[in-house]
mmCIF file of C-alpha atoms and ligand atoms in Angstrom:
data_model
loop_
_atom_site.group_PDB
_atom_site.id
_atom_site.type_symbol
_atom_site.label_atom_id
_atom_site.label_comp_id
_atom_site.label_asym_id
_atom_site.label_seq_id
_atom_site.Cartn_x
_atom_site.Cartn_y
_atom_site.Cartn_z
ATOM 1 C CA MET A 61 7.589 27.427 -4.560
ATOM 2 C CA TYR A 62 9.025 24.119 -3.836
ATOM 3 C CA ASP A 63 11.483 22.260 -6.060
ATOM 4 C CA LEU A 64 9.705 18.947 -5.192
ATOM 5 C CA ILE A 65 6.784 17.784 -3.301
ATOM 6 C CA ILE A 66 6.643 14.283 -2.390
ATOM 7 C CA ILE A 67 3.197 12.657 -1.626
ATOM 8 C CA GLY A 68 3.437 9.955 0.944
ATOM 9 C CA GLY A 69 5.380 8.781 4.257
ATOM 10 C CA GLY A 70 6.359 5.042 3.440
ATOM 11 C CA PRO A 71 9.609 3.563 2.203
ATOM 12 C CA ALA A 72 9.333 5.120 -1.225
ATOM 13 C CA ALA A 73 8.542 8.694 -0.008
ATOM 14 C CA VAL A 74 11.504 8.443 2.619
ATOM 15 C CA ALA A 75 14.058 7.289 0.144
ATOM 16 C CA ALA A 76 13.076 10.027 -2.334
ATOM 17 C CA GLY A 77 13.345 12.748 0.480
ATOM 18 C CA VAL A 78 16.789 11.490 1.426
ATOM 19 C CA TYR A 79 17.973 11.498 -2.005
ATOM 20 C CA ALA A 80 16.312 14.842 -2.923
ATOM 21 C CA ALA A 81 18.040 16.312 0.215
ATOM 22 C CA ARG A 82 21.473 15.106 -1.043
ATOM 23 C CA LYS A 83 20.865 17.009 -4.449
ATOM 24 C CA LYS A 84 19.743 19.950 -2.183
ATOM 25 C CA LEU A 85 16.266 20.117 -3.539
ATOM 26 C CA LYS A 86 13.903 22.340 -1.583
ATOM 27 C CA THR A 87 11.610 19.652 -0.677
ATOM 28 C CA LEU A 88 8.174 19.449 0.964
ATOM 29 C CA VAL A 89 6.895 15.960 2.039
ATOM 30 C CA ILE A 90 3.004 15.748 2.493
ATOM 31 C CA THR A 91 1.839 12.578 4.281
ATOM 32 C CA GLU A 92 -0.867 11.195 6.595
ATOM 33 C CA THR A 93 1.394 9.102 8.358
ATOM 34 C CA PHE A 94 4.911 7.617 8.413
ATOM 35 C CA GLY A 95 5.924 3.995 7.865
ATOM 36 C CA GLY A 96 3.595 2.711 5.188
ATOM 37 C CA GLN A 97 1.649 -0.468 5.116
ATOM 38 C CA SER A 98 4.020 -2.796 6.974
ATOM 39 C CA MET A 99 3.808 -0.656 10.221
ATOM 40 C CA VAL A 100 1.281 -3.063 11.468
ATOM 41 C CA SER A 101 3.660 -5.930 10.944
ATOM 42 C CA ASP A 102 5.103 -7.732 14.032
ATOM 43 C CA SER A 103 8.367 -8.475 12.400
ATOM 44 C CA ILE A 104 9.799 -7.398 9.111
ATOM 45 C CA GLU A 105 12.369 -9.816 8.248
ATOM 46 C CA ASN A 106 13.491 -8.776 4.710
ATOM 47 C CA TRP A 107 14.558 -5.218 5.029
ATOM 48 C CA ILE A 108 17.975 -5.472 3.487
ATOM 49 C CA GLY A 109 20.680 -4.907 6.201
ATOM 50 C CA THR A 110 18.365 -5.514 9.166
ATOM 51 C CA LYS A 111 17.710 -9.286 10.612
ATOM 52 C CA THR A 112 14.224 -8.214 12.113
ATOM 53 C CA ILE A 113 12.501 -5.017 13.146
ATOM 54 C CA SER A 114 8.845 -4.333 14.057
ATOM 55 C CA GLY A 115 6.678 -2.259 11.880
ATOM 56 C CA PHE A 116 6.448 0.364 14.647
ATOM 57 C CA ASP A 117 10.363 0.730 14.821
ATOM 58 C CA PHE A 118 10.613 0.592 10.913
ATOM 59 C CA ALA A 119 8.129 3.639 10.938
ATOM 60 C CA GLU A 120 10.143 5.461 13.554
ATOM 61 C CA ALA A 121 13.474 4.728 11.764
ATOM 62 C CA LEU A 122 12.114 6.043 8.361
ATOM 63 C CA GLU A 123 10.574 9.101 10.129
ATOM 64 C CA GLY A 124 14.050 9.932 12.008
ATOM 65 C CA HIS A 125 16.031 9.479 8.825
ATOM 66 C CA LEU A 126 13.679 11.941 6.934
ATOM 67 C CA ARG A 127 13.610 14.553 9.758
ATOM 68 C CA ALA A 128 17.416 14.430 9.747
ATOM 69 C CA GLN A 129 17.464 16.121 6.166
ATOM 70 C CA ALA A 130 17.709 19.945 6.656
ATOM 71 C CA SER A 131 16.408 20.792 3.393
ATOM 72 C CA VAL A 132 13.154 18.674 3.607
ATOM 73 C CA GLU A 133 10.087 20.186 5.231
ATOM 74 C CA ILE A 134 7.293 17.909 6.490
ATOM 75 C CA LYS A 135 3.573 18.193 6.775
ATOM 76 C CA MET A 136 2.117 15.462 8.948
ATOM 77 C CA PRO A 137 -0.683 14.622 9.287
ATOM 78 C CA GLU A 138 -1.948 16.013 5.979
ATOM 79 C CA LYS A 139 -3.608 14.329 3.131
ATOM 80 C CA VAL A 140 -3.323 15.332 -0.626
ATOM 81 C CA THR A 141 -6.764 15.772 -2.256
ATOM 82 C CA ALA A 142 -5.857 17.270 -5.629
ATOM 83 C CA VAL A 143 -2.933 17.779 -8.158
ATOM 84 C CA HIS A 144 -3.141 20.543 -10.695
ATOM 85 C CA GLU A 145 -0.923 21.699 -13.406
ATOM 86 C CA ILE A 146 -0.221 25.548 -13.245
ATOM 87 C CA PRO A 147 1.795 27.769 -15.613
ATOM 88 C CA SER A 148 5.381 27.387 -15.470
ATOM 89 C CA THR A 149 7.670 30.188 -13.809
ATOM 90 C CA ASP A 150 10.479 29.464 -15.999
ATOM 91 C CA VAL A 151 10.585 28.803 -19.732
ATOM 92 C CA LYS A 152 12.773 25.712 -19.171
ATOM 93 C CA ARG A 153 9.886 23.646 -17.788
ATOM 94 C CA PRO A 154 6.369 22.979 -19.415
ATOM 95 C CA HIS A 155 4.390 23.653 -16.387
ATOM 96 C CA ASP A 156 4.614 23.695 -12.615
ATOM 97 C CA PHE A 157 2.301 22.009 -9.999
ATOM 98 C CA GLU A 158 -0.306 22.865 -7.367
ATOM 99 C CA VAL A 159 -1.171 20.298 -4.723
ATOM 100 C CA GLN A 160 -4.341 20.880 -2.286
ATOM 101 C CA THR A 161 -4.967 19.024 0.876
ATOM 102 C CA ASP A 162 -7.583 18.170 3.251
ATOM 103 C CA GLN A 163 -6.489 21.226 5.450
ATOM 104 C CA GLY A 164 -7.457 23.591 2.911
ATOM 105 C CA ASN A 165 -3.956 24.385 2.178
ATOM 106 C CA SER A 166 -2.029 24.375 -1.303
ATOM 107 C CA TYR A 167 1.358 24.159 -2.138
ATOM 108 C CA GLN A 168 3.378 24.813 -5.342
ATOM 109 C CA ALA A 169 6.296 22.906 -6.782
ATOM 110 C CA LYS A 170 8.259 22.562 -10.100
ATOM 111 C CA ALA A 171 8.215 18.640 -9.748
ATOM 112 C CA LEU A 172 6.242 15.953 -7.837
ATOM 113 C CA ILE A 173 6.857 12.565 -6.649
ATOM 114 C CA VAL A 174 3.745 10.500 -5.782
ATOM 115 C CA THR A 175 4.507 7.624 -3.402
ATOM 116 C CA SER A 176 0.942 7.340 -1.795
ATOM 117 C CA GLY A 177 0.891 3.465 -1.822
ATOM 118 C CA SER A 178 -2.275 1.574 -1.424
ATOM 119 C CA ARG A 179 -5.003 0.587 0.933
ATOM 120 C CA ARG A 180 -6.893 -2.669 1.790
ATOM 121 C CA ARG A 181 -9.509 -3.975 -0.613
ATOM 122 C CA ARG A 182 -12.971 -4.735 0.647
ATOM 123 C CA LEU A 183 -14.711 -8.045 -0.138
ATOM 124 C CA GLY A 184 -17.862 -6.130 -1.308
ATOM 125 C CA VAL A 185 -20.232 -9.018 0.038
ATOM 126 C CA PRO A 186 -23.559 -8.596 2.235
ATOM 127 C CA GLY A 187 -22.476 -8.389 5.910
ATOM 128 C CA GLU A 188 -19.168 -6.947 5.373
ATOM 129 C CA ASP A 189 -20.102 -3.422 6.446
ATOM 130 C CA LYS A 190 -22.754 -4.295 8.970
ATOM 131 C CA PHE A 191 -20.361 -6.684 10.953
ATOM 132 C CA GLU A 192 -17.218 -4.502 10.690
ATOM 133 C CA GLY A 193 -15.839 -4.245 14.132
ATOM 134 C CA LYS A 194 -18.327 -6.987 15.272
ATOM 135 C CA GLY A 195 -16.344 -9.826 13.911
ATOM 136 C CA VAL A 196 -15.036 -8.513 10.503
ATOM 137 C CA ALA A 197 -11.621 -7.092 10.626
ATOM 138 C CA TYR A 198 -8.869 -6.146 8.273
ATOM 139 C CA CYS A 199 -5.795 -5.956 10.445
ATOM 140 C CA SER A 200 -4.596 -9.318 12.193
ATOM 141 C CA THR A 201 -1.678 -7.699 13.844
ATOM 142 C CA CYS A 202 -4.081 -5.116 15.587
ATOM 143 C CA ASP A 203 -7.111 -7.413 16.188
ATOM 144 C CA ALA A 204 -5.898 -11.157 16.451
ATOM 145 C CA PRO A 205 -5.810 -11.066 20.366
ATOM 146 C CA ILE A 206 -9.669 -10.408 20.338
ATOM 147 C CA PHE A 207 -10.173 -13.709 18.789
ATOM 148 C CA SER A 208 -8.716 -15.586 21.649
ATOM 149 C CA ASP A 209 -10.377 -19.393 21.377
ATOM 150 C CA LYS A 210 -12.687 -18.230 18.699
ATOM 151 C CA ARG A 211 -12.986 -19.822 15.273
ATOM 152 C CA VAL A 212 -11.981 -17.396 12.483
ATOM 153 C CA ALA A 213 -11.935 -17.385 8.706
ATOM 154 C CA VAL A 214 -9.005 -15.421 6.898
ATOM 155 C CA VAL A 215 -10.191 -14.675 3.150
ATOM 156 C CA GLY A 216 -7.508 -14.271 0.818
ATOM 157 C CA GLY A 217 -4.522 -16.587 -0.230
ATOM 158 C CA GLY A 218 -1.848 -14.026 -1.025
ATOM 159 C CA ASN A 219 1.015 -12.960 1.547
ATOM 160 C CA ALA A 220 -1.403 -10.740 3.620
ATOM 161 C CA GLY A 221 -3.943 -13.796 4.009
ATOM 162 C CA LEU A 222 -1.024 -16.048 5.043
ATOM 163 C CA GLU A 223 0.408 -13.322 7.400
ATOM 164 C CA ALA A 224 -2.843 -12.974 8.964
ATOM 165 C CA VAL A 225 -3.177 -16.915 9.557
ATOM 166 C CA VAL A 226 0.251 -16.763 11.358
ATOM 167 C CA ASP A 227 -1.021 -13.778 13.414
ATOM 168 C CA LEU A 228 -3.857 -15.774 14.631
ATOM 169 C CA PHE A 229 -1.906 -18.990 15.673
ATOM 170 C CA PRO A 230 -1.437 -18.060 19.227
ATOM 171 C CA TYR A 231 -5.067 -17.033 19.803
ATOM 172 C CA ALA A 232 -7.732 -18.575 17.466
ATOM 173 C CA SER A 233 -8.889 -22.158 18.201
ATOM 174 C CA GLU A 234 -9.557 -23.049 14.614
ATOM 175 C CA ILE A 235 -8.549 -21.092 11.596
ATOM 176 C CA TYR A 236 -10.170 -21.363 7.824
ATOM 177 C CA LEU A 237 -7.869 -20.075 5.169
ATOM 178 C CA VAL A 238 -10.552 -19.363 2.372
ATOM 179 C CA HIS A 239 -9.171 -18.599 -0.992
ATOM 180 C CA ARG A 240 -11.049 -18.473 -4.371
ATOM 181 C CA GLY A 241 -8.332 -19.857 -6.496
ATOM 182 C CA GLU A 242 -6.925 -23.524 -6.887
ATOM 183 C CA GLN A 243 -3.670 -22.612 -5.188
ATOM 184 C CA LEU A 244 -2.340 -20.284 -2.583
ATOM 185 C CA LYS A 245 -0.325 -17.294 -3.797
ATOM 186 C CA GLY A 246 1.875 -16.197 -0.881
ATOM 187 C CA ASP A 247 5.456 -17.138 0.125
ATOM 188 C CA ALA A 248 6.287 -20.706 -0.047
ATOM 189 C CA VAL A 249 8.010 -20.641 3.391
ATOM 190 C CA THR A 250 5.033 -19.106 5.076
ATOM 191 C CA GLN A 251 2.770 -21.725 3.292
ATOM 192 C CA GLU A 252 4.717 -24.563 4.807
ATOM 193 C CA GLU A 253 4.380 -23.133 8.236
ATOM 194 C CA ILE A 254 0.754 -22.784 7.733
ATOM 195 C CA ARG A 255 0.255 -26.452 6.546
ATOM 196 C CA LYS A 256 2.088 -27.774 9.583
ATOM 197 C CA ASN A 257 -0.122 -26.248 12.050
ATOM 198 C CA PRO A 258 -3.246 -28.475 12.876
ATOM 199 C CA LYS A 259 -5.603 -25.491 13.906
ATOM 200 C CA VAL A 260 -5.557 -24.621 10.012
ATOM 201 C CA GLU A 261 -7.707 -25.771 7.432
ATOM 202 C CA ILE A 262 -7.175 -24.662 3.752
ATOM 203 C CA ILE A 263 -10.420 -24.135 1.673
ATOM 204 C CA LEU A 264 -9.605 -23.467 -1.995
ATOM 205 C CA ASN A 265 -11.872 -22.668 -5.044
ATOM 206 C CA ALA A 266 -14.341 -20.864 -2.530
ATOM 207 C CA GLN A 267 -15.940 -17.648 -3.707
ATOM 208 C CA THR A 268 -17.041 -15.941 -0.472
ATOM 209 C CA GLN A 269 -20.907 -14.896 -0.802
ATOM 210 C CA GLU A 270 -21.936 -13.433 2.546
ATOM 211 C CA ILE A 271 -20.842 -12.856 6.151
ATOM 212 C CA VAL A 272 -23.704 -13.793 8.444
ATOM 213 C CA GLY A 273 -24.567 -13.032 12.085
ATOM 214 C CA ASP A 274 -26.904 -11.498 14.497
ATOM 215 C CA LYS A 275 -25.301 -8.903 16.979
ATOM 216 C CA PHE A 276 -21.821 -10.181 15.848
ATOM 217 C CA VAL A 277 -20.553 -12.421 12.967
ATOM 218 C CA THR A 278 -21.874 -16.313 13.348
ATOM 219 C CA GLY A 279 -20.516 -17.495 9.952
ATOM 220 C CA LEU A 280 -19.114 -17.121 6.385
ATOM 221 C CA ARG A 281 -21.067 -18.300 3.421
ATOM 222 C CA TYR A 282 -19.257 -19.201 0.365
ATOM 223 C CA GLN A 283 -19.800 -21.194 -2.867
ATOM 224 C CA ASP A 284 -17.478 -24.121 -3.936
ATOM 225 C CA SER A 285 -16.653 -23.234 -7.446
ATOM 226 C CA LYS A 286 -15.971 -26.543 -8.422
ATOM 227 C CA SER A 287 -19.226 -28.298 -7.080
ATOM 228 C CA GLY A 288 -21.397 -25.118 -7.229
ATOM 229 C CA GLU A 289 -22.350 -25.849 -3.779
ATOM 230 C CA THR A 290 -23.111 -23.131 -1.139
ATOM 231 C CA LYS A 291 -21.509 -23.802 2.510
ATOM 232 C CA GLU A 292 -21.367 -22.162 5.610
ATOM 233 C CA LEU A 293 -18.378 -21.879 7.897
ATOM 234 C CA PRO A 294 -19.434 -21.422 11.690
ATOM 235 C CA VAL A 295 -16.934 -18.701 12.678
ATOM 236 C CA ASP A 296 -16.906 -15.868 15.224
ATOM 237 C CA GLY A 297 -14.435 -13.608 13.127
ATOM 238 C CA VAL A 298 -13.668 -12.872 9.491
ATOM 239 C CA PHE A 299 -10.237 -11.246 8.461
ATOM 240 C CA VAL A 300 -10.534 -9.641 4.960
ATOM 241 C CA GLU A 301 -7.129 -9.913 3.236
ATOM 242 C CA VAL A 302 -7.986 -9.625 -0.430
ATOM 243 C CA GLY A 303 -5.511 -7.156 -1.854
ATOM 244 C CA ALA A 304 -4.860 -3.621 -2.089
ATOM 245 C CA VAL A 305 -6.329 -0.522 -3.854
ATOM 246 C CA PRO A 306 -3.977 2.084 -5.066
ATOM 247 C CA ASN A 307 -4.114 5.647 -3.453
ATOM 248 C CA SER A 308 -4.147 7.343 -6.867
ATOM 249 C CA ASP A 309 -7.267 9.500 -6.729
ATOM 250 C CA MET A 310 -5.405 12.811 -6.520
ATOM 251 C CA VAL A 311 -3.754 12.030 -9.818
ATOM 252 C CA LYS A 312 -6.544 10.695 -11.741
ATOM 253 C CA GLY A 313 -7.044 12.420 -15.027
ATOM 254 C CA VAL A 314 -3.621 14.288 -14.528
ATOM 255 C CA VAL A 315 -1.358 11.033 -15.273
ATOM 256 C CA GLU A 316 -2.097 7.753 -17.029
ATOM 257 C CA LEU A 317 -3.516 5.049 -14.652
ATOM 258 C CA ASN A 318 -3.810 1.478 -15.672
ATOM 259 C CA PRO A 319 -7.112 -0.362 -15.403
ATOM 260 C CA PHE A 320 -6.277 -1.090 -11.696
ATOM 261 C CA GLY A 321 -6.032 2.497 -10.927
ATOM 262 C CA GLU A 322 -2.152 2.127 -10.729
ATOM 263 C CA VAL A 323 0.138 4.801 -11.960
ATOM 264 C CA VAL A 324 1.757 3.853 -15.121
ATOM 265 C CA ILE A 325 5.497 4.383 -15.052
ATOM 266 C CA ASP A 326 8.663 4.021 -17.020
ATOM 267 C CA HIS A 327 10.448 1.445 -14.893
ATOM 268 C CA ARG A 328 13.877 3.038 -15.834
ATOM 269 C CA THR A 329 13.022 6.447 -14.925
ATOM 270 C CA ALA A 330 9.881 6.440 -12.536
ATOM 271 C CA ALA A 331 8.585 9.049 -14.892
ATOM 272 C CA THR A 332 4.769 8.985 -15.329
ATOM 273 C CA SER A 333 2.993 10.144 -18.472
ATOM 274 C CA LYS A 334 2.925 13.798 -17.356
ATOM 275 C CA PRO A 335 6.477 15.436 -17.492
ATOM 276 C CA GLY A 336 7.697 16.483 -14.093
ATOM 277 C CA ILE A 337 5.410 13.874 -12.179
ATOM 278 C CA PHE A 338 7.227 10.759 -10.971
ATOM 279 C CA ALA A 339 5.729 7.935 -9.007
ATOM 280 C CA ALA A 340 7.260 5.111 -6.958
ATOM 281 C CA GLY A 341 6.333 2.194 -5.058
ATOM 282 C CA ASP A 342 2.941 0.487 -4.346
ATOM 283 C CA VAL A 343 0.917 3.005 -6.023
ATOM 284 C CA THR A 344 2.455 2.361 -9.428
ATOM 285 C CA ASP A 345 2.206 -0.638 -11.826
ATOM 286 C CA GLU A 346 5.343 -2.343 -10.396
ATOM 287 C CA LEU A 347 4.879 -5.964 -10.254
ATOM 288 C CA TYR A 348 6.576 -6.797 -6.974
ATOM 289 C CA LYS A 349 5.052 -4.742 -3.971
ATOM 290 C CA GLN A 350 7.896 -4.762 -1.368
ATOM 291 C CA ASN A 351 9.351 -2.209 1.073
ATOM 292 C CA ASN A 352 12.966 -2.500 -0.585
ATOM 293 C CA ILE A 353 11.594 -2.238 -4.042
ATOM 294 C CA SER A 354 9.521 0.884 -3.103
ATOM 295 C CA ALA A 355 12.690 2.545 -1.620
ATOM 296 C CA GLY A 356 14.733 1.814 -4.479
ATOM 297 C CA GLN A 357 12.240 3.143 -6.869
ATOM 298 C CA GLY A 358 11.798 6.211 -4.858
ATOM 299 C CA ILE A 359 15.457 6.859 -5.176
ATOM 300 C CA THR A 360 15.151 6.681 -9.086
ATOM 301 C CA ALA A 361 12.239 9.080 -8.762
ATOM 302 C CA ALA A 362 14.116 11.527 -6.920
ATOM 303 C CA LEU A 363 17.139 11.309 -9.129
ATOM 304 C CA SER A 364 15.108 11.547 -12.202
ATOM 305 C CA ALA A 365 13.221 14.604 -10.748
ATOM 306 C CA TYR A 366 16.683 16.287 -10.312
ATOM 307 C CA SER A 367 17.717 15.714 -13.976
ATOM 308 C CA TYR A 368 14.135 17.105 -14.976
ATOM 309 C CA LEU A 369 14.726 20.208 -12.820
ATOM 310 C CA LEU A 370 18.159 20.790 -14.411
ATOM 311 C CA GLY A 371 16.536 20.557 -17.861
ATOM 312 C CA ILE A 372 18.360 17.113 -18.606
ATOM 313 C CA ASN A 373 16.017 15.330 -21.061
ATOM 314 C CA LYS A 374 15.433 11.921 -19.914
ATOM 315 C CA ARG A 375 11.798 11.562 -20.712
ATOM 316 C CA SER A 376 10.347 8.186 -20.708
ATOM 317 C CA PRO A 377 8.848 6.024 -23.382
ATOM 318 C CA THR A 378 5.449 6.544 -21.340
ATOM 319 C CA ALA A 379 5.707 10.313 -21.453
ATOM 320 C CA GLU A 380 6.527 10.285 -25.076
ATOM 321 C CA LYS A 381 3.626 7.922 -26.057
ATOM 322 C CA VAL A 382 1.131 10.182 -24.222
ATOM 323 C CA ALA A 383 2.590 13.819 -25.125
HETATM 324 C C1 FAD B 509 0.324 -6.349 6.492
HETATM 325 C C2 FAD B 509 1.374 -6.079 5.565
HETATM 326 C C3 FAD B 509 2.776 -6.650 5.816
HETATM 327 C C4 FAD B 509 3.768 -6.458 4.907
HETATM 328 N N1 FAD B 509 5.178 -6.907 5.177
HETATM 329 C C5 FAD B 509 5.905 -6.654 4.445
HETATM 330 C C6 FAD B 509 7.411 -7.089 4.567
HETATM 331 O O1 FAD B 509 7.587 -7.903 5.693
HETATM 332 N N2 FAD B 509 8.425 -6.794 3.697
HETATM 333 C C7 FAD B 509 8.039 -6.209 2.484
HETATM 334 O O2 FAD B 509 9.173 -5.793 1.920
HETATM 335 N N3 FAD B 509 7.225 -5.689 2.452
HETATM 336 C C8 FAD B 509 6.025 -5.890 3.102
HETATM 337 N N4 FAD B 509 4.668 -5.422 3.113
HETATM 338 C C9 FAD B 509 4.505 -4.830 1.623
HETATM 339 C C10 FAD B 509 5.052 -3.205 2.002
HETATM 340 O O3 FAD B 509 4.430 -2.820 3.069
HETATM 341 C C11 FAD B 509 4.716 -2.262 0.871
HETATM 342 O O4 FAD B 509 5.268 -2.710 -0.270
HETATM 343 C C12 FAD B 509 5.323 -0.958 0.990
HETATM 344 O O5 FAD B 509 4.947 -0.153 2.305
HETATM 345 C C13 FAD B 509 4.964 0.132 0.039
HETATM 346 O O6 FAD B 509 5.507 1.314 0.205
HETATM 347 P P1 FAD B 509 5.159 2.541 -0.485
HETATM 348 O O7 FAD B 509 6.061 3.843 0.244
HETATM 349 O O8 FAD B 509 5.251 2.507 -1.770
HETATM 350 O O9 FAD B 509 3.606 2.703 0.117
HETATM 351 P P2 FAD B 509 2.924 2.788 1.478
HETATM 352 O O10 FAD B 509 3.688 1.913 2.454
HETATM 353 O O11 FAD B 509 1.562 2.336 1.101
HETATM 354 O O12 FAD B 509 2.982 4.286 2.039
HETATM 355 C C14 FAD B 509 2.117 5.159 1.562
HETATM 356 C C15 FAD B 509 2.193 6.423 2.341
HETATM 357 O O13 FAD B 509 1.312 7.394 1.856
HETATM 358 C C16 FAD B 509 0.652 8.210 2.579
HETATM 359 N N5 FAD B 509 -0.648 8.612 1.868
HETATM 360 C C17 FAD B 509 -1.556 7.900 1.372
HETATM 361 N N6 FAD B 509 -2.633 8.492 0.735
HETATM 362 C C18 FAD B 509 -1.970 9.853 0.767
HETATM 363 C C19 FAD B 509 -2.460 11.194 0.490
HETATM 364 N N7 FAD B 509 -3.611 11.330 -0.323
HETATM 365 N N8 FAD B 509 -2.033 12.258 0.882
HETATM 366 C C20 FAD B 509 -0.760 12.161 1.727
HETATM 367 N N9 FAD B 509 -0.299 11.027 2.008
HETATM 368 C C21 FAD B 509 -0.852 10.006 1.575
HETATM 369 C C22 FAD B 509 0.396 7.023 3.715
HETATM 370 O O14 FAD B 509 -0.126 7.454 5.053
HETATM 371 C C23 FAD B 509 1.578 6.264 3.811
HETATM 372 O O15 FAD B 509 2.482 6.825 4.608
HETATM 373 C C24 FAD B 509 3.570 -5.681 3.873
HETATM 374 C C25 FAD B 509 2.335 -5.113 3.425
HETATM 375 C C26 FAD B 509 1.242 -5.418 4.540
HETATM 376 C C27 FAD B 509 -0.250 -5.033 3.984
#
């Protein structure tokens, strides 16, 4: 029986693991990968205390820091598929937990921290599945060089979409940034950089309807939501950058989720609706999804888990509401 199981290997998980080790908790971290979503970034420039770091080096640094903690055991690559409540081994706690994984293993702990982050959302339009890998792509850092001298559409006007456009600057001949809203949503500084580049055309109020092609992508069809007109952009590639889906399936029915599938937490303690389960980072209903915020919340979760294990009552309003 572990004191604590942490699910995930991004900044939230590693911060939680380092703090759990400082409290001498017998901890198990189960993760598919280390580094989290920004692992694919060329350059992370807002990790506080570091001017710039590549996603690859960031992932290595996180993994190294966690592996330096003597009381933390790591299972990687391993995916948590389900979480169950089991009877408590101590009258001071209402229950313990069992975690099952894709390797057929199960592990037990007195408390859990869920930091499983999120994954890319799909557009869900005709042609997306058919042309995946044949012009439809989801990782600009990985796949931008494939589109040398080609015309490319990037769908999505948030930070991920803007970053994809910047990644394509050195390669693509023309870049269409297609966004369904009236205005772009990402960082003002990156927007400015994009607007200055003559390769880029920004198309707003555009609802993507279909990705068309024969063997490979040949175009992107969209509806202009102002005029109602259907238009087609002649492109060889489409990068889909339309947001994220939280990886919360393993705790569905165990803790409260919001309508987006995010784990609802008390932002003071990182407690979920189930006493003994805490959550941090992009898997939660936190408004701002960032590395530093995830790390900070991971720390809050670890300190709250420690108080919970000591029997100190710092239960959240969320827990009180659901109990
Ligand atoms: C392309 C891109 C660039 C970005 N650049 C920046 C940036 O420059 N600066 C910044 O601050 N933020 C950036 N972000 C946002 C930042 O990456 C996230 O806010 C941050 O990664 C969230 O950390 P997290 O630990 O909550 O979750 P994640 O980073 O999503 O990590 C989740 C971890 O959980 C593991 N996992 C998932 N499901 C399971 C499971 N069932 N069982 C076991 N393990 C599981 C995954 O393998 C992963 O290790 C970027 C995001 C993207 C997509």
